[in-house]
């Protein structure tokens, strides 16, 4: 039995969905433990593209159990659309292999209105770049103890009581602060009654099911969203998401004891990208950055926005290894760097005569730092057809080795293309 956590080491979009899909072959359970539908996982399997926003990508395997943990915030409309889309592709999602924690909080219509209104009211320099999907306001209500949980759907009186209390407060903000239209209790109640009919069979106690699975010796894979630098506590705050994305939240967000985690796999892109606002020390504004963006197809699966691109940030990578307790790296999109004469890796930052070896906690300093680069020879060969790491060009191997040395962490997996087959598993965490 092994329990493995997969996390992003940068600002998200590192290719977690593909890596989770690969590791799922060796797991029995796949658990999403945080975030909402503001994150997207894109998979290409046998040339067919799948985009997931809530359901764990392990759902593509018919013999696997998939779960949404209590650390997730769930938009039922989005989830049901995703389930119907999979059914239309011949992959029906049934209660026999998909469970939603009854403690998962619901994203309500007023959360989306508040999200958009709050962002619109910020000055340009203060905008976060939120997706406007209600994630932050939903997590806010959870912390303020006024949230509505999935399990509340099964008690009509409780659900309606909570809905009325929330709308009395939220409508005041929507109307008087944002100049919008008040939302109607009965309309929302009726809408969610329809959701309840479809979702009720999927609700359950994820924590207990995982404990039974662990004691039975089954393999469990925990899947996070976003990346370490978007963590609400450890990221470039306030330009972050509204949940803890680090590996420690795999336990909190699912009800699984921390002593039972065996490995943490950190997904690291061969370069660095970011969507939305916020610090990005290694960002490129030249032809090299534009070339990486084009060759890497760097467009957000959820937002549709072009991703900002830059050289690999070793400071961010080392932060992630420390914060997550990463035991192995999965290096993705290595093929995108083919054709470049020289590659760069930031191994420190400087500003005002001070050198930083970690991302500054002060956001203004984080925005001011300049990367201290080391240069590494690039390679010209197209490596997308390589299926054995030993067959990679020597300069490619040197680049991989430098990442291992810098992070003091072994690379356990290499990806040279978007398809499932274009991935080399060097060391399987489920076989330890």
Coordinates of N, CA and C in Angstrom, one line a residue, residues 28-33 54-56 58-59 64-72 74 79 83 92-104 150 154 198-210 213 253-254:
X28 N -5.5 2.8 -6.8 CA -6.9 2.3 -6.7 C -7.8 3.5 -6.5
X29 N -7.4 4.5 -5.8 CA -8.2 5.7 -5.5 C -7.5 6.9 -6.0
X30 N -8.3 7.9 -6.5 CA -7.7 9.2 -6.9 C -8.6 10.2 -6.2
X31 N -8.0 11.1 -5.4 CA -8.7 12.1 -4.6 C -8.3 13.5 -4.9
X32 N -9.3 14.4 -5.2 CA -9.0 15.8 -5.4 C -9.2 16.4 -4.0
X33 N -8.2 17.2 -3.5 CA -8.3 17.7 -2.1 C -8.4 19.2 -1.9
X54 N -13.2 19.7 -12.2 CA -13.5 19.2 -10.8 C -13.3 17.7 -10.6
X55 N -13.8 16.9 -11.6 CA -13.6 15.5 -11.4 C -12.2 15.1 -11.6
X56 N -11.6 14.3 -10.7 CA -10.2 13.8 -10.8 C -10.0 13.2 -12.2
X58 N -8.4 10.8 -13.0 CA -8.4 9.3 -12.9 C -9.7 8.7 -13.4
X59 N -10.8 9.5 -13.6 CA -12.1 9.0 -14.0 C -12.0 8.3 -15.4
X64 N -11.1 2.5 -11.5 CA -10.6 3.4 -10.4 C -11.7 4.1 -9.6
X65 N -11.5 4.3 -8.3 CA -12.4 5.1 -7.5 C -12.0 6.5 -7.5
X66 N -12.8 7.5 -7.8 CA -12.5 8.9 -7.7 C -13.3 9.6 -6.6
X67 N -12.6 10.6 -6.0 CA -13.3 11.3 -4.9 C -13.0 12.8 -4.9
X68 N -14.0 13.6 -4.5 CA -13.8 15.0 -4.2 C -13.8 15.2 -2.7
X69 N -12.7 15.7 -2.2 CA -12.6 15.8 -0.7 C -13.2 17.1 -0.2
X70 N -13.3 17.2 1.1 CA -13.9 18.4 1.8 C -13.2 19.7 1.6
X71 N -11.9 19.6 1.1 CA -11.1 20.8 0.9 C -11.5 21.5 -0.4
X72 N -12.3 20.9 -1.2 CA -12.7 21.4 -2.5 C -13.9 22.3 -2.3
X74 N -17.2 23.4 -4.5 CA -17.9 22.7 -5.6 C -19.0 23.5 -6.2
X79 N -20.0 20.8 -12.2 CA -19.8 19.4 -12.1 C -20.7 18.5 -12.9
X83 N -19.9 15.9 -15.8 CA -20.3 14.5 -15.8 C -21.1 14.1 -17.1
X92 N -19.6 7.1 -18.6 CA -20.6 7.4 -17.5 C -20.0 7.5 -16.1
X93 N -20.3 8.5 -15.4 CA -19.8 8.6 -14.0 C -20.9 8.1 -13.0
X94 N -20.6 7.1 -12.3 CA -21.6 6.5 -11.4 C -21.2 6.5 -10.0
X95 N -22.2 6.5 -9.0 CA -21.8 6.5 -7.6 C -20.9 5.3 -7.2
X96 N -20.9 4.3 -8.0 CA -20.0 3.1 -7.6 C -18.6 3.5 -7.7
X97 N -18.2 4.5 -8.5 CA -16.8 4.9 -8.6 C -16.5 6.4 -8.4
X98 N -17.5 7.1 -7.9 CA -17.2 8.6 -7.7 C -18.0 9.0 -6.4
X99 N -17.2 9.6 -5.5 CA -17.8 10.0 -4.2 C -17.5 11.5 -4.0
X100 N -18.4 12.2 -3.5 CA -18.2 13.6 -3.1 C -18.4 13.7 -1.6
X101 N -17.4 14.3 -0.9 CA -17.5 14.5 0.5 C -18.8 15.3 0.9
X102 N -19.5 14.9 1.9 CA -20.7 15.6 2.3 C -20.2 16.9 3.0
X103 N -18.9 17.1 3.3 CA -18.4 18.3 3.9 C -17.8 19.3 2.9
X104 N -17.9 18.9 1.7 CA -17.5 19.9 0.6 C -18.4 21.1 0.5
X150 N -22.3 20.4 0.9 CA -23.0 19.4 0.1 C -24.0 18.6 0.9
X154 N -29.3 17.6 1.5 CA -30.2 16.5 1.9 C -31.2 16.9 3.0
X198 N -29.8 14.9 -8.6 CA -28.7 14.3 -9.4 C -27.5 14.0 -8.5
X199 N -27.2 14.8 -7.5 CA -26.0 14.6 -6.8 C -26.1 13.8 -5.5
X200 N -27.3 13.7 -5.0 CA -27.5 12.9 -3.7 C -26.8 11.5 -3.7
X201 N -26.9 10.7 -4.8 CA -26.3 9.4 -4.7 C -24.8 9.4 -4.6
X202 N -24.2 10.5 -4.9 CA -22.7 10.6 -4.9 C -22.2 11.1 -3.6
X203 N -23.0 11.6 -2.7 CA -22.5 12.1 -1.4 C -22.2 11.0 -0.4
X204 N -21.0 11.2 0.3 CA -20.7 10.2 1.3 C -19.5 10.7 2.2
X205 N -19.0 9.8 3.0 CA -17.9 10.2 3.9 C -16.6 9.7 3.3
X206 N -15.9 10.6 2.7 CA -14.7 10.3 2.0 C -13.6 9.9 2.9
X207 N -13.5 10.5 4.1 CA -12.5 10.1 5.1 C -12.6 8.7 5.5
X208 N -13.8 8.2 5.8 CA -14.0 6.8 6.2 C -13.7 5.9 5.0
X209 N -14.1 6.2 3.8 CA -13.8 5.3 2.7 C -12.3 5.2 2.4
X210 N -11.6 6.3 2.6 CA -10.1 6.3 2.4 C -9.5 5.5 3.5
X213 N -9.9 1.9 2.6 CA -9.0 1.6 1.5 C -7.5 1.4 2.0
X253 N -7.7 18.3 3.5 CA -8.7 18.4 2.5 C -9.4 17.1 2.2
X254 N -9.1 16.1 2.9 CA -9.7 14.8 2.5 C -10.0 14.0 3.8

